[in-house]
PDB file of C-alpha atoms in Angstrom:
ATOM      1  CA  MET A   1      -0.047   0.059   0.088  1.00 55.00           C
ATOM      2  CA  ASN A   2       1.454   3.668  -0.752  1.00 64.00           C
ATOM      3  CA  PRO A   3       2.217   5.637   1.840  1.00 68.00           C
ATOM      4  CA  ARG A   4      -0.393   8.068   3.201  1.00 78.00           C
ATOM      5  CA  PHE A   5       0.495  11.360   4.818  1.00 84.00           C
ATOM      6  CA  VAL A   6      -1.228  14.065   6.968  1.00 87.00           C
ATOM      7  CA  ASP A   7      -0.464  17.536   7.696  1.00 90.00           C
ATOM      8  CA  GLN A   8      -0.214  17.205  11.600  1.00 88.00           C
ATOM      9  CA  ASN A   9      -0.584  20.998  11.967  1.00 91.00           C
ATOM     10  CA  ALA A  10      -3.763  21.266   9.853  1.00 94.00           C
ATOM     11  CA  LEU A  11      -5.144  18.573  12.369  1.00 94.00           C
ATOM     12  CA  ARG A  12      -3.797  20.823  15.380  1.00 93.00           C
ATOM     13  CA  THR A  13      -5.612  23.828  13.972  1.00 95.00           C
ATOM     14  CA  ASN A  14      -8.531  22.162  13.303  1.00 96.00           C
ATOM     15  CA  GLN A  15      -8.781  20.817  17.101  1.00 96.00           C
ATOM     16  CA  ALA A  16      -8.153  24.262  18.277  1.00 96.00           C
ATOM     17  CA  VAL A  17     -10.498  25.860  16.383  1.00 97.00           C
ATOM     18  CA  ILE A  18     -13.238  23.052  17.406  1.00 97.00           C
ATOM     19  CA  ILE A  19     -12.358  23.652  20.892  1.00 96.00           C
ATOM     20  CA  ALA A  20     -12.555  27.521  20.609  1.00 95.00           C
ATOM     21  CA  PHE A  21     -15.707  27.814  18.813  1.00 96.00           C
ATOM     22  CA  LEU A  22     -17.574  25.071  21.528  1.00 96.00           C
ATOM     23  CA  LEU A  23     -15.998  27.036  24.316  1.00 95.00           C
ATOM     24  CA  ILE A  24     -17.213  30.476  23.164  1.00 95.00           C
ATOM     25  CA  GLY A  25     -20.606  28.670  22.207  1.00 95.00           C
ATOM     26  CA  PHE A  26     -21.005  27.553  25.956  1.00 95.00           C
ATOM     27  CA  ILE A  27     -19.654  30.587  27.684  1.00 94.00           C
ATOM     28  CA  PHE A  28     -22.057  33.131  25.528  1.00 93.00           C
ATOM     29  CA  ASP A  29     -24.791  30.477  25.120  1.00 92.00           C
ATOM     30  CA  LEU A  30     -24.532  30.784  21.313  1.00 94.00           C
ATOM     31  CA  VAL A  31     -25.975  27.382  20.549  1.00 95.00           C
ATOM     32  CA  GLY A  32     -25.573  28.274  16.917  1.00 95.00           C
ATOM     33  CA  LEU A  33     -22.007  28.031  17.077  1.00 96.00           C
ATOM     34  CA  VAL A  34     -22.551  24.463  18.189  1.00 96.00           C
ATOM     35  CA  TYR A  35     -24.811  23.684  15.286  1.00 96.00           C
ATOM     36  CA  PHE A  36     -22.331  25.159  12.781  1.00 96.00           C
ATOM     37  CA  THR A  37     -19.362  23.231  14.359  1.00 97.00           C
ATOM     38  CA  ALA A  38     -21.188  19.909  13.986  1.00 97.00           C
ATOM     39  CA  PHE A  39     -22.384  20.789  10.625  1.00 96.00           C
ATOM     40  CA  ALA A  40     -18.660  21.672   9.458  1.00 97.00           C
ATOM     41  CA  MET A  41     -17.314  18.369  11.273  1.00 97.00           C
ATOM     42  CA  LEU A  42     -19.707  16.309   9.237  1.00 97.00           C
ATOM     43  CA  VAL A  43     -19.046  17.960   5.900  1.00 96.00           C
ATOM     44  CA  GLY A  44     -15.252  18.166   6.568  1.00 95.00           C
ATOM     45  CA  THR A  45     -15.652  14.356   6.621  1.00 94.00           C
ATOM     46  CA  LEU A  46     -17.752  13.868   3.854  1.00 94.00           C
ATOM     47  CA  PHE A  47     -14.912  15.884   1.863  1.00 92.00           C
ATOM     48  CA  SER A  48     -12.105  14.071   3.611  1.00 88.00           C
ATOM     49  CA  ALA A  49     -10.582  16.889   5.201  1.00 91.00           C
ATOM     50  CA  PRO A  50     -10.263  18.840   8.379  1.00 93.00           C
ATOM     51  CA  ALA A  51     -13.420  20.591   9.310  1.00 93.00           C
ATOM     52  CA  PHE A  52     -11.648  23.969   9.679  1.00 95.00           C
ATOM     53  CA  LYS A  53      -9.164  23.505   6.794  1.00 94.00           C
ATOM     54  CA  PRO A  54      -9.802  26.967   5.263  1.00 94.00           C
ATOM     55  CA  ILE A  55      -8.820  28.502   8.445  1.00 95.00           C
ATOM     56  CA  TYR A  56      -5.392  26.653   8.252  1.00 95.00           C
ATOM     57  CA  GLN A  57      -5.093  27.238   4.711  1.00 93.00           C
ATOM     58  CA  TYR A  58      -6.194  30.976   4.382  1.00 95.00           C
ATOM     59  CA  LEU A  59      -5.210  32.540   7.956  1.00 94.00           C
ATOM     60  CA  VAL A  60      -2.738  30.362   9.862  1.00 94.00           C
ATOM     61  CA  GLN A  61      -0.231  29.568   7.020  1.00 93.00           C
ATOM     62  CA  PRO A  62      -0.091  32.826   5.404  1.00 94.00           C
ATOM     63  CA  LEU A  63       0.061  34.506   8.779  1.00 93.00           C
ATOM     64  CA  GLY A  64       3.150  32.032   9.652  1.00 91.00           C
ATOM     65  CA  ILE A  65       1.274  30.695  12.785  1.00 91.00           C
ATOM     66  CA  ALA A  66       2.292  27.228  11.874  1.00 89.00           C
ATOM     67  CA  LYS A  67       3.885  25.762   8.712  1.00 87.00           C
ATOM     68  CA  PRO A  68       3.038  22.298   7.390  1.00 88.00           C
ATOM     69  CA  GLU A  69       4.370  19.458   9.237  1.00 85.00           C
ATOM     70  CA  VAL A  70       3.615  16.423   6.899  1.00 85.00           C
ATOM     71  CA  MET A  71       4.053  12.966   8.554  1.00 80.00           C
ATOM     72  CA  GLN A  72       3.210   9.543   7.222  1.00 76.00           C
ATOM     73  CA  ASP A  73       0.068   8.569   8.978  1.00 79.00           C
ATOM     74  CA  ASP A  74      -3.463   7.329   8.144  1.00 83.00           C
ATOM     75  CA  PRO A  75      -5.976  10.095   7.292  1.00 89.00           C
ATOM     76  CA  ASN A  76      -8.812   7.921   7.205  1.00 90.00           C
ATOM     77  CA  ALA A  77      -8.319   7.418  11.118  1.00 89.00           C
ATOM     78  CA  HIS A  78      -8.500  11.089  11.569  1.00 92.00           C
ATOM     79  CA  ARG A  79     -11.501  11.409   9.188  1.00 94.00           C
ATOM     80  CA  PHE A  80     -13.295   8.883  11.484  1.00 94.00           C
ATOM     81  CA  ALA A  81     -12.442  10.639  14.703  1.00 95.00           C
ATOM     82  CA  GLN A  82     -13.824  13.666  13.163  1.00 96.00           C
ATOM     83  CA  PHE A  83     -17.054  11.906  12.129  1.00 96.00           C
ATOM     84  CA  ILE A  84     -17.635  10.649  15.573  1.00 96.00           C
ATOM     85  CA  GLY A  85     -16.889  14.096  16.910  1.00 96.00           C
ATOM     86  CA  GLY A  86     -19.378  15.568  14.573  1.00 96.00           C
ATOM     87  CA  LEU A  87     -22.001  12.879  15.684  1.00 96.00           C
ATOM     88  CA  PHE A  88     -21.499  13.478  19.299  1.00 96.00           C
ATOM     89  CA  LEU A  89     -22.064  17.187  18.612  1.00 96.00           C
ATOM     90  CA  LEU A  90     -25.190  16.637  16.165  1.00 96.00           C
ATOM     91  CA  ALA A  91     -26.676  14.814  19.194  1.00 97.00           C
ATOM     92  CA  GLY A  92     -25.914  17.519  21.423  1.00 96.00           C
ATOM     93  CA  SER A  93     -27.088  19.942  19.030  1.00 96.00           C
ATOM     94  CA  THR A  94     -30.340  18.063  19.071  1.00 96.00           C
ATOM     95  CA  PHE A  95     -30.555  18.371  22.649  1.00 96.00           C
ATOM     96  CA  LEU A  96     -29.884  21.894  22.894  1.00 96.00           C
ATOM     97  CA  TYR A  97     -32.069  22.586  20.052  1.00 95.00           C
ATOM     98  CA  TYR A  98     -35.271  21.051  22.020  1.00 95.00           C
ATOM     99  CA  GLY A  99     -33.968  22.717  25.145  1.00 94.00           C
ATOM    100  CA  LEU A 100     -32.308  19.794  27.154  1.00 95.00           C
ATOM    101  CA  SER A 101     -29.175  21.768  28.016  1.00 94.00           C
ATOM    102  CA  LEU A 102     -27.383  19.164  30.348  1.00 95.00           C
ATOM    103  CA  PRO A 103     -27.231  16.345  28.060  1.00 96.00           C
ATOM    104  CA  GLY A 104     -26.547  18.869  25.238  1.00 96.00           C
ATOM    105  CA  TRP A 105     -23.488  20.605  26.875  1.00 95.00           C
ATOM    106  CA  THR A 106     -22.391  17.377  28.345  1.00 94.00           C
ATOM    107  CA  LEU A 107     -22.172  15.808  24.893  1.00 96.00           C
ATOM    108  CA  THR A 108     -20.390  19.093  23.952  1.00 96.00           C
ATOM    109  CA  PHE A 109     -17.741  18.845  26.377  1.00 94.00           C
ATOM    110  CA  VAL A 110     -16.882  15.245  25.796  1.00 94.00           C
ATOM    111  CA  VAL A 111     -16.159  16.790  22.166  1.00 96.00           C
ATOM    112  CA  ILE A 112     -14.065  19.605  23.874  1.00 95.00           C
ATOM    113  CA  GLY A 113     -12.485  17.283  26.096  1.00 91.00           C
ATOM    114  CA  LEU A 114     -11.564  14.676  23.355  1.00 92.00           C
ATOM    115  CA  ALA A 115     -10.235  17.171  21.028  1.00 94.00           C
ATOM    116  CA  SER A 116      -8.009  18.838  23.813  1.00 91.00           C
ATOM    117  CA  ILE A 117      -6.319  15.345  24.799  1.00 87.00           C
ATOM    118  CA  ASN A 118      -5.550  15.074  20.936  1.00 88.00           C
ATOM    119  CA  LEU A 119      -4.288  18.742  20.869  1.00 89.00           C
ATOM    120  CA  LEU A 120      -2.315  18.581  24.117  1.00 83.00           C
ATOM    121  CA  THR A 121      -0.835  15.167  24.169  1.00 80.00           C
ATOM    122  CA  GLY A 122      -1.135  13.921  20.503  1.00 80.00           C
ATOM    123  CA  PHE A 123      -3.311  10.925  21.419  1.00 83.00           C
ATOM    124  CA  CYS A 124      -6.267  10.482  19.217  1.00 87.00           C
ATOM    125  CA  VAL A 125      -9.160   8.658  20.737  1.00 88.00           C
ATOM    126  CA  GLY A 126     -11.087   8.355  17.834  1.00 90.00           C
ATOM    127  CA  CYS A 127      -8.103   7.046  15.873  1.00 88.00           C
ATOM    128  CA  PHE A 128      -7.688   4.474  18.751  1.00 84.00           C
ATOM    129  CA  PHE A 129     -11.250   3.054  18.040  1.00 88.00           C
ATOM    130  CA  TYR A 130     -10.825   3.266  14.488  1.00 88.00           C
ATOM    131  CA  PHE A 131      -7.542   0.884  14.818  1.00 81.00           C
ATOM    132  CA  GLN A 132      -9.700  -1.078  17.242  1.00 81.00           C
ATOM    133  CA  LEU A 133     -12.718  -1.601  15.008  1.00 85.00           C
ATOM    134  CA  GLY A 134      -9.952  -2.227  12.061  1.00 80.00           C
ATOM    135  CA  LYS A 135      -8.486  -5.217  13.902  1.00 75.00           C
ATOM    136  CA  ILE A 136     -11.814  -7.078  14.317  1.00 79.00           C
ATOM    137  CA  GLY A 137     -12.386  -6.568  10.529  1.00 77.00           C
ATOM    138  CA  PHE A 138     -14.478  -3.313  10.134  1.00 77.00           C
ATOM    139  CA  PHE A 139     -12.033  -1.034   8.134  1.00 71.00           C
ATOM    140  CA  LYS A 140      -9.953  -2.560   5.227  1.00 63.00           C
ATOM    141  CA  THR A 141      -7.209  -0.290   5.769  1.00 56.00           C
ATOM    142  CA  ALA A 142      -7.169   0.238   9.448  1.00 52.00           C
ATOM    143  CA  ASN A 143      -4.462  -2.428  10.274  1.00 48.00           C
ATOM    144  CA  GLN A 144      -1.791  -0.248   8.378  1.00 46.00           C
ATOM    145  CA  SER A 145      -1.161   2.190  11.271  1.00 45.00           C
ATOM    146  CA  PRO A 146      -1.466   2.235  15.003  1.00 44.00           C
ATOM    147  CA  GLU A 147      -2.549  -0.476  16.968  1.00 43.00           C
TER     148      GLU A 147
ATOM    149  CA  MET B   1     -25.671  41.601  42.751  1.00 56.00           C
ATOM    150  CA  ASN B   2     -26.823  39.461  39.841  1.00 70.00           C
ATOM    151  CA  ILE B   3     -23.690  37.390  38.388  1.00 76.00           C
ATOM    152  CA  PRO B   4     -23.617  37.966  34.436  1.00 84.00           C
ATOM    153  CA  ASP B   5     -24.639  34.299  33.019  1.00 87.00           C
ATOM    154  CA  PHE B   6     -21.715  34.295  30.867  1.00 88.00           C
ATOM    155  CA  LEU B   7     -19.431  34.628  33.848  1.00 91.00           C
ATOM    156  CA  LEU B   8     -21.095  31.748  35.582  1.00 91.00           C
ATOM    157  CA  ARG B   9     -20.551  29.851  32.269  1.00 91.00           C
ATOM    158  CA  PHE B  10     -16.861  30.765  31.940  1.00 92.00           C
ATOM    159  CA  VAL B  11     -16.218  29.675  35.439  1.00 92.00           C
ATOM    160  CA  LEU B  12     -18.103  26.376  34.766  1.00 90.00           C
ATOM    161  CA  ALA B  13     -16.069  25.768  31.957  1.00 90.00           C
ATOM    162  CA  LEU B  14     -12.600  26.237  33.833  1.00 91.00           C
ATOM    163  CA  LEU B  15     -14.173  23.973  36.458  1.00 91.00           C
ATOM    164  CA  VAL B  16     -14.916  21.318  33.938  1.00 87.00           C
ATOM    165  CA  GLY B  17     -11.411  21.958  32.207  1.00 85.00           C
ATOM    166  CA  GLY B  18      -9.484  21.925  35.260  1.00 88.00           C
ATOM    167  CA  SER B  19     -11.186  18.519  36.471  1.00 89.00           C
ATOM    168  CA  ALA B  20     -10.539  16.964  32.892  1.00 85.00           C
ATOM    169  CA  ILE B  21      -6.953  18.305  33.203  1.00 85.00           C
ATOM    170  CA  PHE B  22      -6.495  16.921  36.957  1.00 89.00           C
ATOM    171  CA  ALA B  23      -7.919  13.785  35.699  1.00 89.00           C
ATOM    172  CA  TYR B  24      -5.658  13.185  32.966  1.00 84.00           C
ATOM    173  CA  SER B  25      -2.642  14.264  34.960  1.00 86.00           C
ATOM    174  CA  TYR B  26      -3.722  11.398  37.514  1.00 91.00           C
ATOM    175  CA  TRP B  27      -4.222   8.924  35.103  1.00 88.00           C
ATOM    176  CA  ILE B  28      -0.597   9.690  33.627  1.00 88.00           C
ATOM    177  CA  ASN B  29       0.722   9.949  37.239  1.00 89.00           C
ATOM    178  CA  MET B  30      -0.866   6.526  38.124  1.00 90.00           C
ATOM    179  CA  ASN B  31       0.250   4.953  34.839  1.00 89.00           C
ATOM    180  CA  LEU B  32       3.718   6.078  35.922  1.00 90.00           C
ATOM    181  CA  SER B  33       3.624   4.887  39.196  1.00 89.00           C
ATOM    182  CA  THR B  34       2.273   1.612  38.168  1.00 87.00           C
ATOM    183  CA  ASN B  35       5.226   1.092  35.877  1.00 83.00           C
ATOM    184  CA  SER B  36       7.908   2.341  37.941  1.00 79.00           C
ATOM    185  CA  HIS B  37      10.775   0.084  38.147  1.00 76.00           C
ATOM    186  CA  LYS B  38       8.786  -2.671  35.814  1.00 82.00           C
ATOM    187  CA  VAL B  39      11.822  -1.914  33.275  1.00 82.00           C
ATOM    188  CA  HIS B  40      13.998  -4.008  35.409  1.00 81.00           C
ATOM    189  CA  LYS B  41      12.155  -6.913  34.048  1.00 83.00           C
ATOM    190  CA  LEU B  42      12.540  -6.079  30.443  1.00 87.00           C
ATOM    191  CA  THR B  43      15.012  -8.240  28.476  1.00 85.00           C
ATOM    192  CA  GLY B  44      17.925  -6.266  27.423  1.00 85.00           C
ATOM    193  CA  TYR B  45      17.688  -3.715  30.065  1.00 86.00           C
ATOM    194  CA  GLN B  46      20.771  -2.459  31.681  1.00 87.00           C
ATOM    195  CA  HIS B  47      20.816  -1.210  35.049  1.00 84.00           C
ATOM    196  CA  GLY B  48      21.839   2.080  36.055  1.00 87.00           C
ATOM    197  CA  LYS B  49      21.062   3.716  32.741  1.00 89.00           C
ATOM    198  CA  ALA B  50      18.509   6.113  31.655  1.00 91.00           C
ATOM    199  CA  GLY B  51      16.557   4.680  28.886  1.00 91.00           C
ATOM    200  CA  ILE B  52      13.954   5.048  26.118  1.00 94.00           C
ATOM    201  CA  ILE B  53      11.307   2.322  25.898  1.00 94.00           C
ATOM    202  CA  LEU B  54       9.264   2.478  22.488  1.00 95.00           C
ATOM    203  CA  PHE B  55       6.339   0.300  22.273  1.00 94.00           C
ATOM    204  CA  SER B  56       5.690   0.011  18.658  1.00 93.00           C
ATOM    205  CA  SER B  57       4.079  -2.629  16.157  1.00 89.00           C
ATOM    206  CA  PRO B  58       5.046  -3.622  12.570  1.00 87.00           C
ATOM    207  CA  THR B  59       1.901  -2.050  11.135  1.00 81.00           C
ATOM    208  CA  CYS B  60       2.437   1.339  12.751  1.00 83.00           C
ATOM    209  CA  ALA B  61       3.568   3.526  10.228  1.00 79.00           C
ATOM    210  CA  PRO B  62       4.476   6.759  12.168  1.00 82.00           C
ATOM    211  CA  CYS B  63       6.723   4.261  14.463  1.00 87.00           C
ATOM    212  CA  LYS B  64       8.923   3.264  11.520  1.00 86.00           C
ATOM    213  CA  THR B  65       8.974   6.466   9.567  1.00 84.00           C
ATOM    214  CA  VAL B  66       8.922   9.418  12.362  1.00 85.00           C
ATOM    215  CA  GLN B  67       9.267   8.225  16.018  1.00 90.00           C
ATOM    216  CA  LYS B  68      12.114   5.797  15.504  1.00 91.00           C
ATOM    217  CA  PRO B  69      14.420   7.749  13.221  1.00 91.00           C
ATOM    218  CA  MET B  70      13.845  10.466  15.600  1.00 91.00           C
ATOM    219  CA  ILE B  71      15.078   8.569  18.637  1.00 93.00           C
ATOM    220  CA  GLU B  72      17.951   7.105  16.835  1.00 92.00           C
ATOM    221  CA  ARG B  73      19.148  10.874  15.969  1.00 92.00           C
ATOM    222  CA  ILE B  74      18.626  11.822  19.665  1.00 92.00           C
ATOM    223  CA  LEU B  75      20.613   8.751  20.592  1.00 90.00           C
ATOM    224  CA  SER B  76      23.468   9.681  18.187  1.00 91.00           C
ATOM    225  CA  LYS B  77      23.839  12.958  19.535  1.00 88.00           C
ATOM    226  CA  MET B  78      23.508  11.946  23.611  1.00 85.00           C
ATOM    227  CA  GLY B  79      25.901   9.197  23.184  1.00 75.00           C
ATOM    228  CA  ASN B  80      26.108   5.947  25.486  1.00 79.00           C
ATOM    229  CA  SER B  81      24.437   7.650  28.277  1.00 84.00           C
ATOM    230  CA  LEU B  82      21.010   6.292  27.321  1.00 90.00           C
ATOM    231  CA  GLN B  83      19.686   3.169  26.314  1.00 92.00           C
ATOM    232  CA  PHE B  84      16.834   2.275  23.764  1.00 93.00           C
ATOM    233  CA  LEU B  85      14.571  -0.524  23.998  1.00 93.00           C
ATOM    234  CA  GLU B  86      11.767  -1.254  21.143  1.00 94.00           C
ATOM    235  CA  ILE B  87       8.960  -3.419  22.325  1.00 94.00           C
ATOM    236  CA  ASP B  88       6.948  -5.152  19.498  1.00 93.00           C
ATOM    237  CA  ALA B  89       3.152  -4.715  21.128  1.00 91.00           C
ATOM    238  CA  SER B  90       1.995  -7.051  18.508  1.00 88.00           C
ATOM    239  CA  LEU B  91       4.369  -9.661  19.744  1.00 92.00           C
ATOM    240  CA  GLN B  92       3.902  -9.180  23.378  1.00 91.00           C
ATOM    241  CA  PRO B  93       0.321  -7.946  24.276  1.00 89.00           C
ATOM    242  CA  ASP B  94       0.397  -9.131  27.686  1.00 90.00           C
ATOM    243  CA  LEU B  95       3.401  -6.976  28.193  1.00 91.00           C
ATOM    244  CA  ALA B  96       1.542  -3.917  26.445  1.00 90.00           C
ATOM    245  CA  ASN B  97      -1.373  -4.372  28.519  1.00 89.00           C
ATOM    246  CA  GLU B  98       0.870  -4.597  31.744  1.00 90.00           C
ATOM    247  CA  TRP B  99       2.149  -1.101  31.061  1.00 90.00           C
ATOM    248  CA  GLY B 100      -0.933   0.314  30.136  1.00 87.00           C
ATOM    249  CA  VAL B 101      -0.159   0.595  26.516  1.00 88.00           C
ATOM    250  CA  VAL B 102      -3.175   1.953  24.633  1.00 83.00           C
ATOM    251  CA  SER B 103      -1.879   2.521  21.474  1.00 83.00           C
ATOM    252  CA  VAL B 104       1.371   2.809  19.678  1.00 86.00           C
ATOM    253  CA  PRO B 105       3.691   4.392  19.640  1.00 89.00           C
ATOM    254  CA  THR B 106       3.736   4.815  23.224  1.00 92.00           C
ATOM    255  CA  ILE B 107       7.361   6.079  24.735  1.00 94.00           C
ATOM    256  CA  TYR B 108       8.563   5.826  28.309  1.00 94.00           C
ATOM    257  CA  LEU B 109      11.362   7.737  29.449  1.00 94.00           C
ATOM    258  CA  VAL B 110      12.977   5.844  32.384  1.00 92.00           C
ATOM    259  CA  GLU B 111      15.474   7.113  35.081  1.00 91.00           C
ATOM    260  CA  PRO B 112      18.849   5.438  35.883  1.00 90.00           C
ATOM    261  CA  SER B 113      17.390   4.523  39.109  1.00 89.00           C
ATOM    262  CA  GLY B 114      14.646   2.330  36.755  1.00 87.00           C
ATOM    263  CA  LYS B 115      11.757   4.823  37.503  1.00 89.00           C
ATOM    264  CA  SER B 116       9.418   5.602  34.713  1.00 91.00           C
ATOM    265  CA  ARG B 117       9.370   9.307  34.745  1.00 92.00           C
ATOM    266  CA  PHE B 118       7.468  10.282  31.451  1.00 93.00           C
ATOM    267  CA  VAL B 119       5.129   8.865  29.259  1.00 92.00           C
ATOM    268  CA  HIS B 120       3.686   9.923  25.819  1.00 90.00           C
ATOM    269  CA  PHE B 121       0.748   8.054  23.848  1.00 86.00           C
ATOM    270  CA  GLY B 122       1.194   8.904  20.342  1.00 83.00           C
ATOM    271  CA  LEU B 123       4.094  10.861  18.628  1.00 82.00           C
ATOM    272  CA  VAL B 124       6.161  13.290  20.597  1.00 85.00           C
ATOM    273  CA  ASN B 125       8.307  15.909  18.911  1.00 83.00           C
ATOM    274  CA  GLU B 126      12.159  15.917  19.137  1.00 87.00           C
ATOM    275  CA  LYS B 127      12.462  18.813  20.896  1.00 87.00           C
ATOM    276  CA  LYS B 128      10.390  17.883  24.003  1.00 88.00           C
ATOM    277  CA  LEU B 129      11.924  14.529  24.053  1.00 91.00           C
ATOM    278  CA  THR B 130      15.309  15.777  24.346  1.00 92.00           C
ATOM    279  CA  GLU B 131      14.528  18.406  26.805  1.00 93.00           C
ATOM    280  CA  GLN B 132      12.995  15.608  29.117  1.00 94.00           C
ATOM    281  CA  LEU B 133      15.956  13.218  28.496  1.00 93.00           C
ATOM    282  CA  LYS B 134      18.207  15.930  29.583  1.00 91.00           C
ATOM    283  CA  GLU B 135      16.188  16.142  32.782  1.00 91.00           C
ATOM    284  CA  LEU B 136      16.966  12.275  33.330  1.00 88.00           C
ATOM    285  CA  LEU B 137      20.766  12.506  32.876  1.00 82.00           C
TER     286      LEU B 137
END
């Protein structure tokens, strides 16, 4: 199989933007920002790209905040992680839409927590589940990267 | 005096975030303390030398292409003061479970006494790894 590469800084920017949007959404009670983030994550998954890649491409990179750090990695694992995060947020958004604040914000904080772990420590929980599911035969390519 | 709603939410976010950081740090510390001095049981371990223990697997591409070459670069700079052990988690799953390895690469940095001092789940950059290794020496 051909090696595949992922720009780690694009992923980090994506995680940072997700955390920032969701925290701002919570602090200022801007539920629309949670809907928007969920939508962006799911659409990003559909196009096999980080949800907020344009921010990285047109803002972070030109301003010199971060340079590309391309490493051999499995993009499908990150895509899966983003998809799961998007689903959690979609569920959270639905609760928030119907006025169920506690489950809505709890799910939102789960996403904030998982994105923070990934951003701060480099451990991608969604990718971990992707590879575990790959080991039991869910995904064809999942055994090509971390266990 | 009424506290603005956003301020309450800000404090709540800080509390939740703080608790999460505390829980994560606690988990890391627990992992390090349970693995303290386990290194003595590893085949090929040399007593009295600080070390890097890398848990990898043959199917882990970043282990081979990023993490291991980086460790080799560091070893070539830091000389004989360090030892490096690579453990194939797929061949020794019980050992990996015993160490609490949940993904590869996982890297433990061990003091000369054998005490596990730092752990990284996932890739770690060269600068951070070098700084932490200098602390061990």
